[in-house]
Structures are given as C-alpha cells and as structure tokens.
Coordinates of C-alpha atoms in Angstrom, one line a residue:
X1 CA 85.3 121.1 59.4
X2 CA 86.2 120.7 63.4
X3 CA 84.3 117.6 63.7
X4 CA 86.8 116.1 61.0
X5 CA 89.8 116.9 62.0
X6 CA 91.8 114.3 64.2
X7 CA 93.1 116.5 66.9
X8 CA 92.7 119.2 68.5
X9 CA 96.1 121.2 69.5
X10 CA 95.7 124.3 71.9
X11 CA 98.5 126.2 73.8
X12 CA 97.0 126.2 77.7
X13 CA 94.5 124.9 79.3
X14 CA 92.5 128.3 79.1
X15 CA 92.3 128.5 75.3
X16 CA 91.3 125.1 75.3
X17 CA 88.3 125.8 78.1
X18 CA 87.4 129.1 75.8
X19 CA 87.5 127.3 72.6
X20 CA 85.2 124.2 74.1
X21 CA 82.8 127.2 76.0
X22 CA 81.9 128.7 72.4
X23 CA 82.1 125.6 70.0
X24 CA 78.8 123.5 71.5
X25 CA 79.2 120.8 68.5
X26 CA 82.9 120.0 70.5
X27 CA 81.5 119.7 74.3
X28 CA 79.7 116.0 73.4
X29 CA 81.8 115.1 71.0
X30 CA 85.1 112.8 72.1
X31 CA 88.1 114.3 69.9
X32 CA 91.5 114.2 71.0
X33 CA 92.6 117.3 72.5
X34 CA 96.2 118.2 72.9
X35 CA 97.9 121.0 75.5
X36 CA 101.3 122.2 73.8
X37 CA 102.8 125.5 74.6
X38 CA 104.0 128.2 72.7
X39 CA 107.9 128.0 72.3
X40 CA 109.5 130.6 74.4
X41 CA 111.4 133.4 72.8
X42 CA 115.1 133.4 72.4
X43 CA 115.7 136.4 74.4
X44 CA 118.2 137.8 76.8
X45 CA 117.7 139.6 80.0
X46 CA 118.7 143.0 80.4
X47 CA 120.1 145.6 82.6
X48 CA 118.1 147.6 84.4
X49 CA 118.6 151.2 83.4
X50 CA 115.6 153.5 84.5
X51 CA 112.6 153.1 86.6
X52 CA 109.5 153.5 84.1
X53 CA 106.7 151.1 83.8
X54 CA 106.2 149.9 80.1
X55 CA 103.3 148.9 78.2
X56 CA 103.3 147.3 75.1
X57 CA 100.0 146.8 73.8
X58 CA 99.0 149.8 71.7
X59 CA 95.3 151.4 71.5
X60 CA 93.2 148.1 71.4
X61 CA 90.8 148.4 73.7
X62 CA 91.3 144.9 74.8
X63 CA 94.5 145.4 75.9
X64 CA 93.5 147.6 78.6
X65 CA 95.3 151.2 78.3
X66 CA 92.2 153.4 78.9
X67 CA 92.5 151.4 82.5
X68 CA 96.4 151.8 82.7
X69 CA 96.2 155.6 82.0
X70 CA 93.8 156.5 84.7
X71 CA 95.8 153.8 87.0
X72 CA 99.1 156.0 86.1
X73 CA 96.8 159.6 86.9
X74 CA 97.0 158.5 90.7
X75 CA 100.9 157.5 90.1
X76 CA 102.8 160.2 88.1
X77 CA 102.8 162.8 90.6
X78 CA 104.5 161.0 93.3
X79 CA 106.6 158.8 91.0
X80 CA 107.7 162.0 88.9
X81 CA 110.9 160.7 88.2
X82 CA 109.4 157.6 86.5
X83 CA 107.9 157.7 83.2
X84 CA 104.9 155.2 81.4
X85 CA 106.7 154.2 78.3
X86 CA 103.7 152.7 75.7
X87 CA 103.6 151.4 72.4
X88 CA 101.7 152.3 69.6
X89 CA 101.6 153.7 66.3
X90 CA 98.6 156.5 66.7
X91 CA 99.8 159.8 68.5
X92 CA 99.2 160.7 71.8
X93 CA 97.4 163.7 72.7
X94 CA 100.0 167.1 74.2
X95 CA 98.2 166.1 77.3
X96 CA 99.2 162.8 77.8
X97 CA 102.5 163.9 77.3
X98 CA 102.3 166.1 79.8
X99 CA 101.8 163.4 82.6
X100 CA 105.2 162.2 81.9
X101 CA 103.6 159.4 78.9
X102 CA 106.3 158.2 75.9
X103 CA 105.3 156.9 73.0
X104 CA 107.3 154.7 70.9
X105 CA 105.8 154.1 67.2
X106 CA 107.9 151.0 66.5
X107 CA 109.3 148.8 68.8
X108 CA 111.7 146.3 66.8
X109 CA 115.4 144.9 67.3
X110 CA 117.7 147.6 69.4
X111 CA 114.2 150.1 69.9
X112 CA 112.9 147.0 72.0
X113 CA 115.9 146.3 73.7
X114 CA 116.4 150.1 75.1
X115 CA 112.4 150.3 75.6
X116 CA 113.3 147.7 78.7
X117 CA 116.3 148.9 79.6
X118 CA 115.2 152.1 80.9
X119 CA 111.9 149.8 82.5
X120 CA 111.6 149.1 86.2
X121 CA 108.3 147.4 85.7
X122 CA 105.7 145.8 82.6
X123 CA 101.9 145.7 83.1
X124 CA 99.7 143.9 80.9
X125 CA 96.5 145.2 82.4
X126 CA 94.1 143.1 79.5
X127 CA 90.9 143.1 79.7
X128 CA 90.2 140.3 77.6
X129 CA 91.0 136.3 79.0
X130 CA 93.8 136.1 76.2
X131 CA 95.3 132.6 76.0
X132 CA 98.5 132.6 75.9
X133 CA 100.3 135.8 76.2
X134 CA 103.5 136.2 74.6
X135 CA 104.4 139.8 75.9
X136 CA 103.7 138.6 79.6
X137 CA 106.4 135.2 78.9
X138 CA 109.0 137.4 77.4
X139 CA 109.1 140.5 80.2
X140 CA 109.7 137.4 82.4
X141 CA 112.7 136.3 80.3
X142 CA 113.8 139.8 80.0
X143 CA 114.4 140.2 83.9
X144 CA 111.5 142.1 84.7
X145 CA 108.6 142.8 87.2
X146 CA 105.5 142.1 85.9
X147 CA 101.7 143.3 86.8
X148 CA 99.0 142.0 85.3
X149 CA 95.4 141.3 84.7
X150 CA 94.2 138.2 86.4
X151 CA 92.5 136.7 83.7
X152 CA 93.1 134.3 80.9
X153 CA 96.1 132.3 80.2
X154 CA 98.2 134.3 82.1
X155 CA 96.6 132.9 85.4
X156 CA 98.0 129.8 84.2
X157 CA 101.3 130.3 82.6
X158 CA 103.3 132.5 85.0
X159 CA 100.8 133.4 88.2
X160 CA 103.4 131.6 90.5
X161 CA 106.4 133.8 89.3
X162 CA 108.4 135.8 92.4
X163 CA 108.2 139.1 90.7
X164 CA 104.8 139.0 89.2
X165 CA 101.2 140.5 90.8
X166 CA 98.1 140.1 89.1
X167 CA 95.3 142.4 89.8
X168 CA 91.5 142.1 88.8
X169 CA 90.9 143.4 85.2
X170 CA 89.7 146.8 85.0
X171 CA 90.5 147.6 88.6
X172 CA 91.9 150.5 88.3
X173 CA 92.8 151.3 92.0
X174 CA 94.5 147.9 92.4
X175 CA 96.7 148.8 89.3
X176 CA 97.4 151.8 90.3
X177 CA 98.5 150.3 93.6
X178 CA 100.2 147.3 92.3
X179 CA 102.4 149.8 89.5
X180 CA 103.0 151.7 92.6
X181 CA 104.2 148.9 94.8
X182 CA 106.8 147.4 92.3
X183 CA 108.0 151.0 91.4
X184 CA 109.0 151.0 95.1
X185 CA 110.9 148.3 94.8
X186 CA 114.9 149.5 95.2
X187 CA 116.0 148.2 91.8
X188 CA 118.6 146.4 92.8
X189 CA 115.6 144.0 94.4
X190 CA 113.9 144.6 91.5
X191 CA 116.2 143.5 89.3
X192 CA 116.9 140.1 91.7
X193 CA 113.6 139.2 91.4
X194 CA 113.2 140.2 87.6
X195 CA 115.9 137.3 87.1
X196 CA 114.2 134.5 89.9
X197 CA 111.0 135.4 87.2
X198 CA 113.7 134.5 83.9
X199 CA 114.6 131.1 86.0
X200 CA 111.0 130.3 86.8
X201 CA 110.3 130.9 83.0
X202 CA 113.0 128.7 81.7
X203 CA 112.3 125.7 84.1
X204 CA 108.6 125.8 83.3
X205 CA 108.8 125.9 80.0
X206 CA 110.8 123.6 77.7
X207 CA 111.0 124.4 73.2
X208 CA 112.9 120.9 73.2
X209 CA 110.1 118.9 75.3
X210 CA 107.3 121.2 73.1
X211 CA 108.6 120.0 69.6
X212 CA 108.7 116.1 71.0
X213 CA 105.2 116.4 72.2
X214 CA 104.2 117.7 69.2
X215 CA 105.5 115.2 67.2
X216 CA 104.1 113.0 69.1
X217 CA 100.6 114.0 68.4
X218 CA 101.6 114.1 64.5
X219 CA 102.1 110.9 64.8
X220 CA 99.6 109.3 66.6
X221 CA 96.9 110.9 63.9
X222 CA 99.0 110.5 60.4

C-alpha cells in the first residue's frame, strides 16, 4: 500500500528517519518524501503566577513520569514552596500527595489555562524518540521554560530555544538538576526568557508557509 502511494508527507526530519529505519521496502525504493510541520497552535502566552513545574503527559510509561517522580524526590524538599502539577485521569496514591504532587483529571479550556499560570517551568522528560511533540511547541508559545528529553523530534524542533534544556532520557539526576536549575530562576527572568522561547517559536515556524507547501505537494502528485 506504501509502495503505491505518490508521496510521502512527514512532519520532521526525525519521524521521517524513524519511519525509513523500520519500513526496509522504503530505504531502496525512490518515493518522493516531503517535510511539512505541524501547524502551531493558536495560543496565547500567559502570566506567570506560581513557581510549580508541570507535566502533562499522564501515566504512559513512555512519557516518562516514573523518571520525573523520582527526579522531583531529590527536589521537593528544598523547593517546598513549589509544587509538580501532572495530568492524568487515574488517582494518585495519599503518598504522592504528600510530596507536594497535584493531580488534575482534565485539563481543557480555562483548567489548561490556570494549570500554566501557576507553572514556573514544563518538563517533557519522554522516553520514547516522539516525532513531533505538540505539548513541547505549545509551553514554548505559552511563555514558559522548558526541560526536556533529548530525543526525538524535539532535538529538532526547539533544541535552540533560550529557555529550553534538554537532558538525556531516563537520567534521572540530570532532570532533577535541570527542574532544579530553572526553578532557580527569579521569575521575572523566567518569564523573559519564557517569551524570547514564544518569539523563537513563532519565527521558526510559519501555518501560512505550511498550508503553501502542502499544496504544493498536492499538486505536484494529482
């Protein structure tokens, strides 16, 4: 079914790699490939109104919280003001609570909005060479730090922003050092550099230049 399609459409560089690593009928083959990113999100930055780190990928073990958690055991106790604000629908034991964890069940419309208000700093601490992450884009256009897993699109995509650190995946004492670093960060630096990452998003990435390239490729295989 690959072999007769006319193109080939990926959104980086690093899905494309991935796709052509595990599809051996594509690496001799000459079909057009294409490199078109995801449109960026229509979002807003936001004041900075607390100084928690946030996570927003839920329980899937690819997403990295086992890591995060034990990162944020050598963090709690000397950030005890800060809290790790996560995502996801399953409760959390009493004990996670206890370390100073909020859970929020659903994140959607205003709930999302205050979830990064009270955040100093996102991590995306995946474990898993994802190809285009959407979370990571967005906490850039929402004004905020980011640390991350150096893997994957996001190496890519946003690697060169002034308020991002990646950190080898499943390093634990990195994160932990990293999320320690940026909660350090007076917030009114913080929040400086949380909108030089919203700039660097926005003159990377064009929706205008995305839809003409597209159309360009429909066009060249109708």
């Amino acid at each position: 079914y690959i072999l007769s399609s006319d193109a080939l459409i990926f959104v980086s560089r690093t899905q494309r790699e991935l796709f052509l690593e595990h599809v051996k009928a594509l690496q001799d083959n000459a079909l057009a490939s294409y490199i078109i990113h995801n449109p960026i999100p229509d979002v807003e930055s936001l004041p900075m109104e607390g100084d928690d780190v946030g996570f927003l990928g839920g329980l899937d073990p690819i997403k990295g919280f086992n890591f995060l958690f034990k990162a944020w055991l050598h963090l709690y106790r000397k950030f005890r003001n800060s809290k790790l604000r996560v995502a996801m629908s399953l409760e959390l034991p009493s004990i996670v609570e206890r370390v100073n964890v909020v859970r929020y069940p659903r994140l959607r419309g205003p709930n999302l909005d205050i979830f990064y208000k009270h955040c100093h700093v996102i991590t995306f601490p995946s474990i898993c060479a994802e190809p285009s992450p959407y979370v990571a884009v967005e906490t850039l256009l929402r004004g905020r730090l980011l640390v991350a897993s150096k893997i994957g699109g996001i190496t890519e995509l946003i690697a060169d922003a002034p308020g991002v650190k990646l950190v080898p995946p499943k390093d634990i004492d990195s994160l932990a050092n990293a999320l320690g670093q940026a909660l350090s960060i007076d917030p009114r630096d913080a929040l400086e550099l949380g909108l030089r990452n919203r700039e660097y998003v926005l003159r990377k990435f064009n929706n205008e230049h995305s839809v003409r390239e597209l159309i360009k490729v429909l066009e060249k295989v109708r």
